[in-house]
Coordinates of C-alpha atoms in Angstrom, one line a residue:
M1 CA -53.5 -10.9 -14.3
A2 CA -54.2 -11.6 -10.6
I3 CA -54.2 -14.7 -8.6
P4 CA -57.6 -16.4 -8.1
H5 CA -58.9 -15.4 -4.7
E6 CA -59.6 -18.9 -3.7
L7 CA -56.0 -20.0 -4.3
P8 CA -53.7 -17.1 -3.2
L9 CA -51.2 -19.2 -1.3
I10 CA -50.7 -21.9 -4.1
G11 CA -50.6 -19.2 -6.8
T12 CA -48.1 -17.1 -5.0
M13 CA -45.8 -20.0 -4.2
A14 CA -46.1 -21.5 -7.7
M15 CA -45.2 -18.3 -9.5
G16 CA -42.7 -17.1 -7.0
L17 CA -40.7 -20.3 -6.8
G18 CA -41.0 -21.0 -10.5
L19 CA -39.8 -17.5 -11.6
A20 CA -37.1 -17.6 -8.8
F21 CA -35.8 -20.8 -10.3
V22 CA -35.6 -19.3 -13.8
G23 CA -34.2 -16.0 -12.6
G24 CA -31.6 -17.8 -10.4
L25 CA -30.5 -20.1 -13.2
I26 CA -30.1 -17.2 -15.6
A27 CA -28.1 -15.2 -13.0
V28 CA -25.8 -18.1 -12.3
R29 CA -25.2 -18.8 -16.0
L30 CA -24.3 -15.2 -16.5
G31 CA -21.9 -15.3 -13.6
F32 CA -24.0 -13.4 -11.1
P33 CA -25.2 -14.6 -7.6
S34 CA -28.5 -16.5 -7.7
L35 CA -29.9 -14.0 -5.1
A36 CA -30.0 -11.4 -7.8
G37 CA -32.3 -13.7 -9.9
Y38 CA -34.6 -14.2 -6.9
L39 CA -34.9 -10.5 -6.3
L40 CA -35.6 -9.9 -10.0
A41 CA -38.3 -12.6 -9.9
G42 CA -40.0 -10.7 -7.1
I43 CA -40.0 -7.6 -9.1
V44 CA -41.6 -9.4 -12.0
V45 CA -44.5 -10.7 -9.9
G46 CA -44.7 -7.5 -7.9
P47 CA -47.4 -4.8 -8.2
F48 CA -45.1 -2.3 -9.9
T49 CA -44.6 -4.3 -13.1
P50 CA -47.2 -5.4 -15.7
G51 CA -48.6 -8.9 -16.0
F52 CA -49.0 -11.4 -13.2
V53 CA -49.3 -9.9 -9.7
A54 CA -48.8 -12.1 -6.6
D55 CA -50.8 -11.7 -3.5
A56 CA -48.8 -9.2 -1.4
D57 CA -50.3 -10.3 2.0
V58 CA -49.6 -14.0 1.4
A59 CA -46.1 -13.1 0.2
S60 CA -45.5 -11.1 3.3
E61 CA -46.4 -14.0 5.6
L62 CA -44.2 -16.4 3.5
A63 CA -41.4 -13.8 3.9
E64 CA -41.9 -13.8 7.6
I65 CA -41.5 -17.6 7.6
G66 CA -38.4 -17.1 5.5
V67 CA -37.0 -14.6 8.1
I68 CA -37.7 -17.0 10.9
L69 CA -35.8 -19.9 9.2
L70 CA -33.0 -17.6 8.1
M71 CA -32.5 -16.3 11.6
F72 CA -32.9 -19.7 13.1
G73 CA -30.1 -20.9 10.7
V74 CA -27.9 -17.9 11.7
G75 CA -28.4 -18.9 15.3
T76 CA -27.5 -22.6 14.8
H77 CA -24.3 -21.5 12.9
F78 CA -23.3 -19.0 15.5
S79 CA -20.1 -20.3 17.2
V80 CA -18.5 -18.4 20.1
R81 CA -15.3 -20.4 19.4
D82 CA -15.1 -19.4 15.8
L83 CA -15.7 -15.8 16.7
W84 CA -13.2 -15.9 19.5
A85 CA -10.5 -17.2 17.1
V86 CA -10.7 -14.0 15.0
R87 CA -11.8 -11.6 17.7
R88 CA -8.8 -9.3 17.5
I89 CA -9.7 -8.3 13.9
A90 CA -13.4 -9.1 13.6
L91 CA -14.7 -7.4 16.7
P92 CA -13.1 -3.9 16.4
G93 CA -13.1 -4.0 12.6
A94 CA -16.8 -4.8 12.2
I95 CA -17.9 -2.3 14.8
V96 CA -15.8 0.6 13.4
Q97 CA -16.9 -0.3 9.9
I98 CA -20.6 -0.3 10.9
V99 CA -20.1 3.2 12.5
V100 CA -18.4 4.5 9.4
A101 CA -21.0 3.1 7.0
T102 CA -23.9 4.3 9.2
I103 CA -22.4 7.8 9.3
L104 CA -22.1 7.8 5.5
G105 CA -25.7 6.6 5.0
A106 CA -27.1 8.9 7.6
G107 CA -25.3 11.8 6.2
A108 CA -26.8 11.2 2.7
A109 CA -30.3 10.8 4.3
M110 CA -29.9 14.1 6.2
H111 CA -28.7 15.8 3.1
W112 CA -32.0 14.7 1.4
G113 CA -34.0 16.2 4.3
W114 CA -34.9 13.0 6.1
S115 CA -35.3 12.9 9.9
P116 CA -32.5 11.7 12.1
G117 CA -34.4 8.5 12.8
A118 CA -34.7 7.8 9.1
G119 CA -31.0 8.5 8.7
L120 CA -30.1 6.0 11.5
V121 CA -32.2 3.2 10.0
F122 CA -30.9 4.0 6.5
G123 CA -27.3 4.0 7.5
L124 CA -27.6 0.8 9.5
A125 CA -29.2 -1.0 6.6
L126 CA -26.3 0.0 4.3
S127 CA -23.7 -1.1 6.9
V128 CA -24.4 -4.8 7.1
A129 CA -23.5 -7.3 4.4
S130 CA -25.4 -10.5 3.6
T131 CA -24.1 -13.7 5.2
V132 CA -25.9 -15.7 2.5
V133 CA -24.1 -13.9 -0.3
L134 CA -20.8 -14.1 1.5
L135 CA -20.9 -17.8 2.2
R136 CA -21.8 -18.6 -1.3
A137 CA -19.1 -16.4 -2.7
L138 CA -16.5 -18.1 -0.4
Q139 CA -17.7 -21.6 -1.3
E140 CA -17.4 -20.9 -5.0
R141 CA -13.8 -19.8 -4.5
G142 CA -12.9 -22.5 -1.9
L143 CA -12.2 -19.9 0.7
V144 CA -14.5 -21.0 3.5
D145 CA -11.8 -22.9 5.5
S146 CA -9.1 -20.4 4.7
V147 CA -7.8 -17.9 7.3
N148 CA -9.2 -15.0 5.2
G149 CA -12.5 -16.8 4.9
R150 CA -12.8 -17.3 8.7
I151 CA -11.9 -13.6 9.2
A152 CA -14.7 -12.6 6.8
V153 CA -17.2 -14.9 8.3
G154 CA -16.3 -13.8 11.9
W155 CA -16.6 -10.2 10.7
L156 CA -20.1 -10.8 9.5
V157 CA -21.1 -12.7 12.7
V158 CA -20.2 -9.5 14.6
E159 CA -22.3 -7.5 12.1
D160 CA -25.2 -9.9 12.5
L161 CA -25.0 -9.5 16.3
V162 CA -25.0 -5.7 16.1
M163 CA -28.1 -5.9 13.8
V164 CA -29.8 -8.2 16.2
L165 CA -29.2 -5.5 18.8
A166 CA -30.7 -2.9 16.4
L167 CA -33.8 -5.1 15.9
I168 CA -34.2 -5.2 19.7
L169 CA -33.8 -1.5 20.2
L170 CA -35.6 0.1 17.2
P171 CA -39.1 -0.8 18.3
A172 CA -38.3 0.5 21.8
L173 CA -36.7 3.7 20.6
A174 CA -39.2 4.4 17.7
G175 CA -41.2 6.9 19.8
F176 CA -38.1 8.8 20.7
L177 CA -36.8 8.9 17.2
G178 CA -39.9 10.4 15.7
G179 CA -41.7 7.2 14.5
S180 CA -44.6 5.2 15.8
P181 CA -43.7 3.7 19.2
G182 CA -43.3 -0.1 18.9
G183 CA -42.7 -1.0 22.4
A184 CA -44.5 2.1 23.2
P185 CA -43.1 4.0 26.1
G186 CA -46.0 5.5 27.9
I187 CA -46.3 8.8 29.8
G188 CA -43.5 9.1 32.3
D189 CA -41.4 6.3 30.7
S190 CA -37.8 7.2 30.1
L191 CA -35.5 6.1 27.4
G192 CA -33.4 4.1 29.9
M193 CA -36.5 2.4 31.3
T194 CA -37.7 1.4 27.9
I195 CA -34.4 -0.2 27.0
L196 CA -34.2 -1.9 30.3
L197 CA -37.7 -3.4 30.0
T198 CA -36.9 -4.6 26.4
F199 CA -33.8 -6.3 27.5
A200 CA -35.5 -7.8 30.5
K201 CA -38.1 -9.4 28.3
I202 CA -35.4 -10.8 26.0
G203 CA -33.4 -12.0 28.9
A204 CA -36.4 -13.8 30.4
F205 CA -37.1 -15.5 27.1
F206 CA -33.6 -16.6 26.5
A207 CA -33.2 -17.8 30.1
L208 CA -36.3 -19.9 29.8
M209 CA -35.2 -21.2 26.4
Y210 CA -31.7 -22.0 27.7
V211 CA -32.8 -23.8 30.9
V212 CA -35.6 -25.8 29.2
G213 CA -33.9 -26.2 25.8
L214 CA -30.7 -27.7 27.1
R215 CA -32.7 -30.4 28.8
L216 CA -35.6 -30.9 26.4
F217 CA -33.9 -30.6 23.0
P218 CA -31.2 -33.4 23.6
W219 CA -34.0 -35.7 25.0
L220 CA -36.2 -35.1 21.9
S221 CA -33.2 -35.6 19.7
A222 CA -32.6 -39.0 21.3
Q223 CA -36.2 -39.9 20.8
L224 CA -35.9 -39.0 17.1
T225 CA -32.7 -41.1 16.8
R226 CA -34.5 -44.1 18.2
A227 CA -37.5 -43.5 15.8
G228 CA -35.1 -43.3 12.8
S229 CA -37.6 -41.1 10.9
A230 CA -36.2 -38.3 8.7
E231 CA -39.7 -36.9 8.3
L232 CA -40.1 -36.5 12.1
A233 CA -36.7 -34.8 12.3
T234 CA -37.7 -32.3 9.6
L235 CA -41.0 -31.7 11.3
F236 CA -39.2 -31.2 14.7
V237 CA -36.9 -28.5 13.3
T238 CA -39.7 -26.7 11.5
A239 CA -42.1 -26.8 14.5
M240 CA -39.3 -25.7 16.8
A241 CA -38.2 -22.7 14.8
I242 CA -41.6 -21.4 13.9
S243 CA -43.3 -22.2 17.3
L244 CA -40.6 -20.7 19.4
A245 CA -40.5 -17.5 17.3
F246 CA -44.2 -17.2 17.6
G247 CA -44.1 -17.8 21.3
A248 CA -41.4 -15.2 21.7
A249 CA -43.5 -12.6 19.9
V250 CA -46.8 -13.4 21.7
G251 CA -45.4 -14.1 25.2
F252 CA -42.5 -11.8 25.5
G253 CA -43.0 -9.1 22.9
V254 CA -39.9 -10.2 21.1
S255 CA -39.8 -10.1 17.3
F256 CA -40.1 -13.3 15.2
A257 CA -36.6 -12.8 13.9
L258 CA -35.0 -12.4 17.3
G259 CA -37.0 -15.3 18.8
A260 CA -35.8 -17.6 16.0
F261 CA -32.2 -16.5 16.4
L262 CA -32.2 -17.2 20.1
A263 CA -33.8 -20.6 19.5
G264 CA -31.1 -21.4 17.1
V265 CA -28.4 -20.3 19.5
V266 CA -29.8 -22.7 22.1
V267 CA -29.8 -25.6 19.6
N268 CA -26.2 -24.9 18.9
E269 CA -25.3 -24.7 22.6
A270 CA -27.0 -28.1 23.0
E271 CA -24.6 -29.3 20.3
L272 CA -27.5 -30.4 18.1
S273 CA -26.9 -28.2 15.0
H274 CA -24.9 -31.0 13.3
R275 CA -27.8 -33.4 14.0
F276 CA -30.3 -31.3 12.2
S277 CA -28.1 -29.4 9.7
N278 CA -29.6 -31.1 6.6
Q279 CA -33.2 -30.4 7.7
I280 CA -32.3 -26.8 8.6
Q281 CA -30.6 -26.2 5.2
V282 CA -33.4 -27.6 3.0
L283 CA -36.1 -25.5 4.7
E284 CA -33.9 -22.5 5.0
H285 CA -33.1 -22.6 1.3
V286 CA -36.7 -22.9 0.1
F287 CA -38.1 -20.2 2.4
A288 CA -35.1 -17.9 1.9
V289 CA -35.9 -17.9 -1.8
L290 CA -39.5 -16.8 -0.9
F291 CA -38.1 -14.2 1.4
F292 CA -36.0 -12.6 -1.4
V293 CA -38.9 -12.9 -3.9
S294 CA -41.2 -11.1 -1.5
V295 CA -38.5 -8.4 -1.0
G296 CA -38.3 -7.9 -4.7
M297 CA -42.1 -7.5 -4.8
L298 CA -41.7 -4.4 -2.6
F299 CA -39.3 -2.7 -5.0
D300 CA -40.5 0.0 -7.3
P301 CA -38.2 0.0 -10.3
S302 CA -39.3 3.5 -11.2
I303 CA -36.8 4.9 -8.7
L304 CA -34.0 3.8 -11.0
V305 CA -35.3 6.4 -13.5
E306 CA -36.6 9.0 -11.1
E307 CA -33.6 9.1 -8.7
P308 CA -30.6 7.6 -10.5
L309 CA -28.1 9.8 -8.7
R310 CA -29.4 8.7 -5.3
V311 CA -29.2 5.0 -6.4
L312 CA -25.6 5.5 -7.6
L313 CA -24.7 7.2 -4.3
V314 CA -26.2 4.4 -2.2
T315 CA -24.4 1.8 -4.3
A316 CA -21.1 3.7 -3.9
I317 CA -21.6 3.8 -0.1
I318 CA -22.1 0.0 -0.1
M319 CA -19.4 -1.0 -2.6
V320 CA -16.8 1.7 -2.2
G321 CA -17.2 3.6 1.1
K322 CA -17.9 0.6 3.3
S323 CA -15.3 -1.6 1.5
L324 CA -12.5 1.0 1.7
A325 CA -13.2 1.5 5.4
A326 CA -12.9 -2.3 6.0
F327 CA -9.8 -2.5 3.9
G328 CA -8.1 0.3 5.8
L329 CA -9.1 -1.2 9.2
V330 CA -7.6 -4.6 8.4
V331 CA -4.4 -3.0 7.2
L332 CA -4.2 -0.8 10.3
L333 CA -4.6 -3.9 12.5
R334 CA -1.5 -5.3 10.7
Y335 CA -3.0 -8.2 8.9
P336 CA -1.9 -9.2 5.4
L337 CA -3.0 -7.4 2.3
N338 CA -4.8 -10.5 1.0
A339 CA -6.9 -10.6 4.2
A340 CA -7.8 -6.9 3.7
A341 CA -8.8 -7.5 0.0
T342 CA -10.9 -10.6 0.9
V343 CA -12.8 -8.8 3.7
S344 CA -13.4 -5.7 1.7
A345 CA -14.8 -7.7 -1.3
S346 CA -16.9 -9.7 1.1
L347 CA -18.5 -6.6 2.5
A348 CA -19.2 -5.0 -0.9
Q349 CA -22.9 -5.9 -0.8
I350 CA -26.0 -5.9 1.5
G351 CA -28.8 -8.4 1.9
E352 CA -31.2 -10.0 4.3
F353 CA -30.6 -7.9 7.5
S354 CA -30.8 -4.8 5.4
F355 CA -34.3 -5.8 4.1
I356 CA -35.5 -6.7 7.6
L357 CA -34.3 -3.4 9.0
A358 CA -35.8 -1.5 6.0
S359 CA -39.2 -3.2 6.5
L360 CA -39.1 -2.6 10.3
G361 CA -38.2 1.1 9.7
V362 CA -41.1 1.6 7.3
G363 CA -43.5 -0.2 9.7
L364 CA -42.4 1.9 12.6
G365 CA -42.8 5.1 10.6
L366 CA -39.1 5.9 10.8
L367 CA -38.1 5.3 7.2
P368 CA -39.9 6.6 4.2
E369 CA -40.8 4.1 1.5
E370 CA -38.4 5.9 -0.8
G371 CA -35.6 4.8 1.6
R372 CA -36.7 1.2 1.4
D373 CA -36.6 1.4 -2.5
L374 CA -33.1 2.9 -2.4
I375 CA -32.0 0.1 -0.1
L376 CA -33.5 -2.5 -2.3
A377 CA -31.9 -0.9 -5.4
G378 CA -28.5 -0.8 -3.7
A379 CA -28.9 -4.4 -2.7
I380 CA -29.8 -5.7 -6.1
L381 CA -26.9 -3.8 -7.8
S382 CA -24.3 -4.7 -5.1
I383 CA -25.3 -8.4 -5.1
T384 CA -25.1 -8.5 -8.9
L385 CA -21.7 -6.7 -8.9
N386 CA -20.2 -8.6 -5.9
P387 CA -18.4 -11.2 -8.1
A388 CA -16.6 -8.3 -9.8
A389 CA -15.4 -7.1 -6.4
F390 CA -13.9 -10.5 -5.7
R391 CA -12.2 -10.6 -9.1
L392 CA -10.7 -7.1 -8.4
A393 CA -9.5 -8.4 -5.0
E394 CA -7.9 -11.4 -6.6
R395 CA -6.0 -9.3 -9.1
L396 CA -4.8 -7.0 -6.3
I397 CA -3.5 -10.0 -4.4
L398 CA -1.7 -11.5 -7.4
R399 CA -0.1 -8.2 -8.3
R400 CA 1.2 -7.5 -4.8
P401 CA 5.0 -6.9 -5.1
S402 CA 6.1 -8.0 -1.7
S403 CA 5.1 -9.7 1.5
D404 CA 3.3 -8.0 4.3
D405 CA 5.8 -8.8 6.9
A406 CA 9.2 -8.5 5.2
G407 CA 12.1 -8.3 7.6
V408 CA 10.3 -9.8 10.6
G409 CA 12.8 -11.7 12.6
V410 CA 12.3 -15.4 13.6
A411 CA 13.3 -17.3 16.6
E412 CA 15.9 -20.0 16.0
T413 CA 15.0 -22.6 18.7
I414 CA 12.4 -25.3 18.6
A415 CA 10.3 -25.6 21.8
P416 CA 9.3 -29.0 23.2
M417 CA 5.8 -29.9 21.9
A418 CA 2.9 -32.0 23.0
A419 CA 2.5 -35.8 23.0
P420 CA 2.7 -37.6 19.6
V421 CA -0.2 -38.3 17.3
I422 CA -0.6 -41.0 14.7
V423 CA 1.0 -39.4 11.6
D424 CA 3.8 -40.9 9.5
A425 CA 6.6 -38.3 9.1
E426 CA 9.1 -40.9 7.7
S427 CA 9.4 -39.2 4.3
L428 CA 10.6 -36.0 6.0
T429 CA 13.0 -37.4 8.5
G430 CA 15.0 -39.9 6.4
E431 CA 16.2 -38.1 3.3
G432 CA 17.2 -34.7 2.0
E433 CA 20.4 -32.8 2.3
G434 CA 19.0 -29.7 3.9
E435 CA 18.7 -28.8 7.5
H436 CA 15.1 -27.9 8.0
V437 CA 11.5 -28.6 6.8
V438 CA 9.3 -25.7 5.7
L439 CA 5.8 -26.2 7.0
V440 CA 3.2 -24.0 5.2
G441 CA 0.1 -23.6 7.3
Y442 CA -0.4 -24.4 11.0
G443 CA -4.0 -25.3 11.2
R444 CA -5.4 -28.7 12.3
V445 CA -3.2 -30.7 9.9
G446 CA -0.1 -28.4 10.2
R447 CA -0.2 -28.8 14.0
I448 CA -0.1 -32.6 13.7
V449 CA 2.9 -32.5 11.3
G450 CA 4.7 -29.9 13.6
R451 CA 4.3 -32.1 16.6
D452 CA 5.7 -35.1 14.8
L453 CA 8.6 -33.2 13.4
A454 CA 9.5 -31.8 16.9
I455 CA 9.3 -35.3 18.4
A456 CA 11.5 -36.7 15.6
G457 CA 14.1 -33.9 16.3
V458 CA 13.7 -32.3 12.8
P459 CA 14.0 -28.5 12.8
F460 CA 11.3 -26.8 10.9
C461 CA 10.0 -23.3 10.0
V462 CA 6.3 -22.4 9.9
V463 CA 4.8 -20.1 7.3
E464 CA 1.4 -18.8 8.5
N465 CA -0.9 -15.8 7.8
N466 CA -3.0 -15.9 10.9
R467 CA -1.4 -13.3 13.2
D468 CA -2.8 -14.8 16.4
V469 CA -1.3 -18.2 15.6
V470 CA 2.0 -16.5 14.6
E471 CA 2.2 -14.7 17.9
R472 CA 1.4 -17.8 19.9
L473 CA 4.1 -19.8 18.1
R474 CA 6.7 -17.1 18.6
K475 CA 6.0 -17.0 22.3
R476 CA 6.8 -20.7 22.3
G477 CA 10.2 -20.0 20.6
M478 CA 9.3 -21.5 17.2
R479 CA 10.7 -20.3 13.9
V480 CA 7.8 -18.7 12.1
V481 CA 7.3 -16.3 9.2
F482 CA 4.1 -14.3 9.1
G483 CA 2.5 -13.6 5.7
D484 CA 1.0 -15.2 2.6
A485 CA 3.0 -18.1 1.2
T486 CA 1.6 -17.6 -2.3
V487 CA 4.0 -14.5 -2.5
A488 CA 7.4 -15.4 -3.8
D489 CA 9.2 -12.8 -1.7
L490 CA 7.8 -14.4 1.4
L491 CA 9.1 -17.9 0.6
A492 CA 12.5 -16.3 0.2
Q493 CA 12.6 -15.7 3.9
V494 CA 12.4 -19.4 4.8
D495 CA 15.7 -20.3 3.0
L496 CA 14.4 -22.9 0.5
A497 CA 18.0 -23.4 -0.6
Q498 CA 18.9 -25.0 2.7
A499 CA 15.6 -26.9 3.2
R500 CA 15.3 -30.7 3.2
A501 CA 11.5 -30.7 2.3
V502 CA 8.4 -28.6 2.2
V503 CA 5.0 -29.6 3.6
I504 CA 2.0 -27.7 2.3
A505 CA -0.8 -28.2 4.9
I506 CA -3.2 -25.4 3.9
P507 CA -6.8 -26.4 3.3
N508 CA -7.4 -24.1 0.3
A509 CA -6.7 -26.0 -2.9
D510 CA -6.0 -22.9 -5.1
E511 CA -3.6 -21.5 -2.6
A512 CA -1.9 -24.9 -2.2
R513 CA -1.4 -25.1 -5.9
R514 CA 0.1 -21.6 -6.1
V515 CA 2.6 -22.4 -3.3
F516 CA 3.5 -25.7 -5.0
K517 CA 4.3 -23.9 -8.3
L518 CA 6.4 -21.3 -6.4
V519 CA 8.4 -24.0 -4.6
R520 CA 8.9 -26.0 -7.9
G521 CA 10.1 -22.8 -9.6
A522 CA 12.6 -22.0 -6.9
R523 CA 13.9 -25.6 -6.3
P524 CA 12.6 -28.3 -8.7
D525 CA 14.5 -31.0 -6.8
L526 CA 13.1 -30.2 -3.4
P527 CA 10.8 -33.0 -1.9
V528 CA 7.3 -31.6 -1.4
V529 CA 4.4 -33.2 0.6
V530 CA 1.0 -31.7 -0.1
R531 CA -2.4 -32.0 1.6
A532 CA -4.8 -32.9 -1.2
N533 CA -8.5 -32.2 -1.0
D534 CA -9.6 -34.6 -3.8
R535 CA -8.4 -36.8 -6.6
D536 CA -8.1 -33.9 -9.0
D537 CA -5.6 -32.3 -6.6
V538 CA -3.6 -35.6 -6.4
E539 CA -3.4 -35.7 -10.2
F540 CA -2.4 -32.0 -10.5
F541 CA 0.5 -32.3 -8.0
R542 CA 1.8 -35.5 -9.7
G543 CA 1.5 -33.9 -13.1
E544 CA 3.3 -30.7 -12.0
G545 CA 6.6 -32.4 -11.3
G546 CA 6.1 -35.0 -8.6
G547 CA 5.8 -34.5 -4.9
Q548 CA 3.8 -36.6 -2.5
A549 CA 0.1 -35.7 -2.4
L550 CA -1.8 -37.2 0.6
L551 CA -5.6 -37.5 0.4
A552 CA -7.3 -37.2 3.8
E553 CA -9.5 -40.3 3.5
D554 CA -6.5 -42.4 2.2
A555 CA -4.3 -41.3 5.1
L556 CA -7.0 -42.0 7.6
G557 CA -7.8 -45.4 6.1
H558 CA -4.2 -46.5 6.2
A559 CA -3.9 -45.3 9.9
L560 CA -7.0 -47.3 10.8
S561 CA -5.6 -50.4 9.0
R562 CA -2.3 -50.1 10.8
A563 CA -4.2 -50.1 14.1
V564 CA -5.9 -53.3 13.2
V565 CA -3.5 -55.4 11.0
G566 CA -0.2 -54.0 11.9
D567 CA 2.1 -51.3 10.5
N568 CA 4.0 -53.3 7.9
A569 CA 0.9 -55.2 6.5
A570 CA -1.1 -52.0 6.1
R571 CA 1.7 -50.1 4.5
A572 CA 2.3 -52.9 2.0
A573 CA -1.5 -53.0 1.2
G574 CA -1.5 -49.2 0.6
E575 CA 1.5 -49.4 -1.7
S576 CA 0.0 -52.1 -3.8
R577 CA -3.2 -50.1 -4.2
S578 CA -1.2 -47.1 -5.3

């Protein structure tokens, strides 16, 4: 059954989105990522399976729009500050891991008799994980705001940047690698000149975007705010992403994907990504689904029967070789075992950049179609099995016998700290027979508590698993223990027997609950103050043996009330509501 010629767009979108919904729903109910369902939906409507066949040309253009919006979204989420915070692990780790995975993939391709150019594209495609898959996996486990989550996201940002560089260079280098020249070096052109011209075009486009965008985009945003129209805001984001990508391709010879990415970076630099986040996400989700469906249409399932050993080898490179390399690198960089397990599980899959590279490689004549099929097979299997990789990582963390930094000495003096902020530390300074407070987590909330304790003259010890933060605090003379507070052996280092209270200020709810249970098991009488994320957390901590659970909106509301009606009246009102 084929789509009527007069309605190819409607038929392709109707069947593609409909089957993607069904496939995604089934995948989620079975405990697999929804992306696996989208890819399978593409296989169902593709030319290699019987029954309905979607229009491949229309699907290809819809996929191009999906790539544009995906890359635009990646650009708007790209934060130099977030990357800088984890630079010591994400930058060297991601680059070395890409090199290792590329060598493994290229080695397999060369063993099969492929050209060096095909091996390079194949290895690169296997080296980069999917940001979409990672973020959804972290969100499901509440790890996005955790230290390990930030490391994994920063790692993938570096991978994405390397792949953007690969998208830039592959068309320019295709002629030299044995493919069809994309940016076609002519007679007398050298490799260096080709690369130089390519970067000059990209630099010119980005410079123009940066100069014009930083002036134009904020002005347009102000006009939209005055108009108060959600429809216009959505139209603005769509027109900007697609038009700028098209202009980059036509005017500067830059790919759609790269043009969209650079446009997104400029939007982020103009500090407008939060203003249009909802519009970006809705469009990105819809067209990303069409992108994955169109990718599935390209997959020939017969390769699973004809080349099962190659498929298994590709999957092993993705889920074992690449993950073990990342695990070893994180451990060598002296980060906790739980960080190594989270990063390695996060990288045990491939996704959107792999598909883009595979399609580009086939289009440039570098990668055989069999290579694209193997990449797609590896992607479908690794995305489907990725939840199992996270479960294995969680078991490894829970079975760990000891902390990662046992025996590390801590400084004994408390350094003077910054000016006070509005936080009530009364419950920690008035009672308790011990000498110090144990502060678990030194993020945004932990820093506030730490400043107040220092100002109040209360000695405290910090437990933190971000090595950069630990090193910074030790330089300031603070008592700090490096490692994962969910490990009982680590808590033994903070001398709970002599503590007056514990403050659990980590954002991850599951980790906070584990720490709470460990503290209660070690000292049931010890006062505990916990940062709660929602009402369920508050009920949990109260039901597990007391402690004070503070909900963010409640604490903020009481602080605002005190600023207006006075300290005593606001506190009395808060107590009556409790």
